[in-house]
Coordinates of C-alpha atoms and ligand atoms in Angstrom, one line a residue:
M1 CA 96.1 146.0 211.4
E2 CA 92.5 147.2 211.6
A3 CA 91.0 149.1 208.7
S4 CA 90.6 152.8 209.4
A5 CA 87.1 154.1 210.0
D6 CA 86.8 155.8 206.6
K7 CA 87.9 152.7 204.6
P8 CA 85.8 149.6 204.2
S9 CA 87.4 146.6 205.9
R10 CA 88.9 144.2 203.4
A11 CA 86.2 142.1 201.6
A12 CA 86.0 138.4 202.3
P13 CA 87.9 136.1 199.9
T14 CA 85.7 135.0 197.1
L15 CA 86.2 132.4 194.3
I16 CA 83.9 132.0 191.4
V17 CA 84.2 129.4 188.6
H18 CA 82.3 128.7 185.4
G19 CA 81.9 125.8 183.1
G20 CA 80.6 127.7 180.1
A21 CA 77.5 129.3 178.7
G22 CA 75.5 128.0 175.8
R23 CA 72.4 126.3 174.7
G24 CA 70.3 124.2 176.9
R25 CA 69.9 120.4 176.5
P26 CA 67.3 119.2 174.0
R27 CA 66.0 117.0 176.9
P28 CA 66.5 117.2 180.7
D29 CA 69.3 115.0 182.0
E30 CA 69.4 114.9 185.8
Q31 CA 72.5 112.7 185.9
A32 CA 74.5 115.0 183.5
D33 CA 73.5 118.0 185.6
A34 CA 74.6 116.3 188.8
D35 CA 78.0 115.4 187.2
L36 CA 78.5 119.1 186.2
R37 CA 77.7 120.2 189.7
R38 CA 80.1 117.7 191.2
D39 CA 83.0 118.9 189.0
L40 CA 82.2 122.5 189.6
R41 CA 82.3 121.8 193.3
R42 CA 85.6 120.0 192.9
A43 CA 87.1 123.0 191.1
L44 CA 85.9 125.3 193.8
D45 CA 87.4 123.0 196.5
A46 CA 90.7 122.8 194.6
G47 CA 90.9 126.6 194.2
W48 CA 89.9 127.2 197.8
E49 CA 92.7 124.9 199.0
H50 CA 95.2 127.1 197.1
L51 CA 93.7 130.4 198.3
A52 CA 96.4 130.9 201.0
A53 CA 98.9 131.1 198.1
G54 CA 96.9 133.9 196.5
A55 CA 94.2 134.6 193.9
E56 CA 96.4 133.5 191.0
A57 CA 97.1 130.1 192.5
A58 CA 93.4 129.6 193.4
C59 CA 92.3 130.4 189.8
V60 CA 94.9 128.2 188.2
A61 CA 94.1 125.3 190.5
A62 CA 90.3 125.6 189.9
V63 CA 90.7 125.8 186.1
R64 CA 93.1 122.8 186.0
V65 CA 90.3 120.7 187.5
L66 CA 87.9 121.8 184.9
E67 CA 90.4 121.3 182.1
D68 CA 90.9 117.7 183.3
S69 CA 87.2 117.0 183.5
P70 CA 85.9 115.5 180.2
L71 CA 82.6 117.3 180.8
F72 CA 83.9 120.8 179.9
N73 CA 85.2 122.3 176.7
A74 CA 88.8 122.9 177.8
G75 CA 91.8 120.6 177.9
T76 CA 90.5 117.1 177.9
G77 CA 87.0 117.2 176.4
S78 CA 87.7 120.2 174.2
A79 CA 85.5 120.9 171.2
L80 CA 87.2 119.4 168.1
A81 CA 88.3 121.6 165.2
A82 CA 87.3 120.8 161.6
D83 CA 90.5 118.7 161.3
G84 CA 89.4 116.6 164.3
G85 CA 92.1 118.1 166.5
V86 CA 92.1 119.7 169.9
W87 CA 93.4 123.3 169.7
C88 CA 93.3 125.1 173.1
D89 CA 93.3 128.8 174.1
A90 CA 93.9 130.0 177.6
S91 CA 94.8 133.2 179.5
L92 CA 95.5 134.4 182.9
M93 CA 95.7 137.9 184.4
C94 CA 96.5 139.2 187.8
G95 CA 95.3 142.5 189.3
D96 CA 98.9 143.9 189.3
G97 CA 98.9 143.8 185.5
R98 CA 100.9 140.6 184.9
A99 CA 99.3 138.4 182.2
G100 CA 100.0 135.4 180.0
A101 CA 98.1 133.7 177.2
V102 CA 98.4 130.8 174.8
A103 CA 96.5 130.3 171.6
G104 CA 96.1 127.1 169.6
V105 CA 98.2 124.9 171.8
Q106 CA 98.0 121.1 171.3
A107 CA 98.8 118.1 173.5
I108 CA 99.4 120.2 176.6
R109 CA 97.3 118.7 179.5
F110 CA 96.7 122.0 181.3
P111 CA 96.7 125.0 178.9
I112 CA 96.2 127.4 181.8
S113 CA 99.5 126.3 183.2
A114 CA 101.1 127.2 179.9
A115 CA 99.6 130.7 180.2
Q116 CA 100.8 130.9 183.8
A117 CA 104.3 129.8 182.7
L118 CA 104.5 132.6 180.1
M119 CA 103.3 135.1 182.7
H120 CA 106.0 134.0 185.1
A121 CA 108.6 134.2 182.4
G122 CA 108.2 138.0 182.7
A123 CA 107.2 138.5 179.1
P124 CA 104.6 141.2 178.3
P125 CA 101.1 139.8 177.7
L126 CA 101.8 137.3 175.1
L127 CA 100.2 135.0 172.5
W128 CA 101.9 131.8 171.4
A129 CA 100.3 130.0 168.5
G130 CA 101.3 126.5 167.9
R131 CA 104.9 125.2 168.7
S132 CA 103.3 123.4 171.6
A133 CA 106.0 120.8 172.1
E134 CA 108.7 123.5 172.3
L135 CA 106.5 125.5 174.7
A136 CA 105.9 122.4 176.9
A137 CA 109.6 121.5 176.9
R138 CA 110.8 125.0 177.7
Y139 CA 108.4 125.4 180.7
E140 CA 108.3 121.8 181.8
L141 CA 104.5 121.5 181.1
E142 CA 102.8 118.2 181.2
Q143 CA 102.3 116.8 177.6
V144 CA 99.7 114.3 176.8
D145 CA 98.9 112.1 173.8
P146 CA 96.6 114.4 171.8
G147 CA 94.2 111.4 171.3
R148 CA 93.6 111.2 175.0
M149 CA 92.2 114.7 175.0
V150 CA 89.5 113.7 172.5
T151 CA 86.2 112.5 174.0
E152 CA 83.5 110.5 172.3
R153 CA 80.9 113.2 173.1
Q154 CA 83.0 115.8 171.2
R155 CA 83.6 113.4 168.3
R156 CA 79.8 113.0 167.9
R157 CA 79.3 116.8 168.1
L158 CA 81.9 117.3 165.4
E159 CA 80.2 114.6 163.2
R160 CA 76.8 116.3 163.7
R161 CA 78.3 119.7 162.9
L162 CA 80.1 118.5 159.8
S163 CA 77.0 116.8 158.5
G164 CA 75.0 120.1 158.7
G165 CA 73.8 120.0 162.4
R166 CA 72.9 123.2 164.2
A167 CA 75.3 126.1 164.3
A168 CA 78.5 125.8 166.2
S169 CA 78.5 126.8 169.9
S170 CA 81.5 127.3 172.1
G171 CA 79.6 126.1 175.2
G172 CA 81.7 124.6 178.0
T173 CA 84.6 127.1 178.2
V174 CA 85.9 127.2 181.7
G175 CA 87.2 130.0 184.0
A176 CA 87.7 131.3 187.4
V177 CA 88.0 134.7 189.2
C178 CA 89.2 135.3 192.7
L179 CA 89.6 138.0 195.3
D180 CA 92.0 136.7 198.0
A181 CA 92.5 137.6 201.6
T182 CA 95.2 140.3 200.7
G183 CA 92.8 142.0 198.3
A184 CA 94.6 140.6 195.2
L185 CA 92.5 139.8 192.1
A186 CA 93.1 137.2 189.4
A187 CA 91.1 135.8 186.4
A188 CA 91.7 132.7 184.3
T189 CA 89.9 131.3 181.2
S190 CA 90.5 128.2 179.1
T191 CA 88.7 126.7 176.1
G192 CA 88.8 124.4 173.1
G193 CA 86.7 126.9 171.1
Y194 CA 83.7 125.5 169.2
A195 CA 83.0 122.3 167.2
A196 CA 84.3 122.4 163.6
K197 CA 86.2 125.7 164.1
P198 CA 89.0 126.3 161.6
P199 CA 92.2 124.6 163.1
A200 CA 94.2 127.2 165.0
R201 CA 91.3 129.7 165.1
I202 CA 92.0 132.0 168.1
G203 CA 89.1 133.0 170.3
D204 CA 88.4 135.5 173.1
S205 CA 89.7 133.1 175.8
A206 CA 93.3 133.7 174.5
I207 CA 92.9 137.5 174.3
I208 CA 93.7 139.5 177.4
G209 CA 90.9 142.1 177.6
A210 CA 88.4 140.1 175.6
G211 CA 87.8 136.8 177.6
T212 CA 90.0 137.6 180.6
W213 CA 90.8 140.7 182.6
A214 CA 92.0 141.7 186.1
D215 CA 92.9 145.0 187.5
A216 CA 93.4 145.8 191.2
R217 CA 91.5 149.1 190.8
T218 CA 88.3 147.5 189.5
C219 CA 87.6 143.8 189.0
A220 CA 88.5 140.4 187.7
V221 CA 86.5 138.9 184.8
S222 CA 86.3 135.6 182.9
A223 CA 84.0 135.3 180.0
T224 CA 82.3 132.5 178.1
G225 CA 80.2 132.5 174.9
D226 CA 80.5 133.4 171.3
G227 CA 84.1 134.5 171.2
E228 CA 84.1 136.6 168.1
A229 CA 81.5 139.0 169.6
F230 CA 83.4 139.1 172.9
M231 CA 86.6 140.0 170.9
R232 CA 84.9 142.7 168.8
T233 CA 83.7 144.4 172.0
L234 CA 86.8 143.8 174.1
F235 CA 84.3 142.6 176.7
A236 CA 86.3 142.0 179.8
H237 CA 88.3 145.2 179.5
E238 CA 85.0 147.1 178.8
I239 CA 83.7 146.2 182.3
H240 CA 86.9 147.5 183.8
A241 CA 86.9 150.6 181.8
R242 CA 83.3 151.4 182.6
M243 CA 84.0 151.0 186.3
L244 CA 87.3 153.0 186.2
H245 CA 86.3 155.9 183.8
A246 CA 82.5 156.1 184.1
G247 CA 82.2 155.2 187.8
E248 CA 79.8 152.4 187.2
G249 CA 79.3 149.6 189.7
L250 CA 80.3 146.1 188.8
A251 CA 76.8 144.8 188.0
Q252 CA 75.9 147.8 185.8
A253 CA 79.2 147.7 183.9
A254 CA 79.0 143.9 183.4
G255 CA 75.4 144.1 182.2
A256 CA 76.2 146.9 179.8
A257 CA 79.2 145.1 178.4
L258 CA 77.2 141.9 177.8
A259 CA 74.5 144.0 176.1
A260 CA 77.2 145.2 173.7
V261 CA 78.2 141.6 173.0
R262 CA 74.6 140.9 172.1
D263 CA 74.5 143.9 169.8
A264 CA 77.6 142.5 168.2
G265 CA 75.7 139.2 167.5
G266 CA 76.9 137.1 170.4
L267 CA 75.5 135.4 173.5
G268 CA 77.3 134.2 176.6
G269 CA 78.1 135.2 180.2
A270 CA 80.8 136.0 182.6
I271 CA 81.9 135.7 186.2
C272 CA 83.1 138.9 187.8
V273 CA 84.4 139.9 191.2
A274 CA 85.2 143.5 192.2
A275 CA 88.1 144.7 194.4
D276 CA 85.4 145.7 197.0
G277 CA 84.1 142.1 197.0
A278 CA 81.0 142.7 194.9
I279 CA 80.2 139.9 192.5
A280 CA 78.3 139.8 189.2
V281 CA 77.3 137.0 186.9
P282 CA 75.7 138.5 183.8
I283 CA 74.2 135.8 181.4
S284 CA 72.5 136.1 178.0
S285 CA 72.6 132.4 177.1
E286 CA 70.1 129.7 177.8
V287 CA 72.4 128.0 180.3
M288 CA 75.6 128.7 182.2
A289 CA 77.3 126.4 184.6
R290 CA 78.9 128.2 187.5
G291 CA 79.8 128.0 191.2
W292 CA 80.7 130.5 193.9
R293 CA 82.4 130.2 197.3
C294 CA 82.8 132.8 200.0
G295 CA 83.7 131.6 203.5
E296 CA 81.9 128.4 204.2
E297 CA 79.1 129.2 201.8
T298 CA 79.1 127.5 198.4
Q299 CA 76.5 127.8 195.6
I300 CA 76.3 126.0 192.2
A301 CA 73.9 126.9 189.4
L302 CA 73.3 125.8 185.9
G303 CA 70.5 127.9 184.6
G304 CA 70.8 130.8 182.2
A305 CA 69.2 134.1 181.2
T306 CA 65.7 133.0 182.0
A307 CA 66.5 131.1 185.2
Ligands
LIG1 N1 84.4 131.8 174.2 C1 85.2 130.8 173.7 C2 85.5 130.8 172.3 O1 84.8 131.4 171.5 O2 86.5 130.2 171.9

């Protein structure tokens, strides 16, 4: 069916992924940057392959790739809590209002799949702290030896942090947002939090409205950065609310919401796609790994606020 003359034709499907915002490297590392780009591209490819099944499937497929990559702070490769453990947060929301979230899960290979399972269980937006084995068994989620989720890089970061190294950063959180061919929106976010966090600390990536939001009337958002400030400002929902109630465009709303995060003492960024196909990637951190695909066009970038 053709779009009527007074309506815009449906926007082209778009998938955006991120691999976290944070501080830049102390020294340039071309190989490490190439590895990040490779895995962001793999995530985009995996999501795109699932696009025919809808925005939700595309987001989950993309995030699972990033959770499995040891380069990012989610799933395998997560930042280690002060007890040396991996405690993961993840959330998923669709533009029709369905949502699922998990907080502080352990030994689940793909935390985003746990959030998706809860969403499909028909529960209201839900947090589930701990009891990971029970959760995994009930929803047939893949469990993994917790030690296999710990990387040497994160072990060193924890040691540095515990011996008085520079302040904790939640860099490396992952996420995806998608507008599919039917016009449906979805957003997904997953993280291990930050090095030396209190065990079972819950961050914005587990909070629907803070780190993740999708609404068919406005946009889909996945955030990354200093979670406490994103929670205090209910960042992702703020973008939606500004669009819906104040009539702001996506870029204006996203920029204003990130400014509010800065005022609350936090830095970071977000990937956003609107129902009309507009995209915005506001960043206030030194760096943010992200990639974007629309049609045959793919772009990957690693620079941040000054890039
Ligand atoms: N933004 C991820 C976290 O603070 O846990």
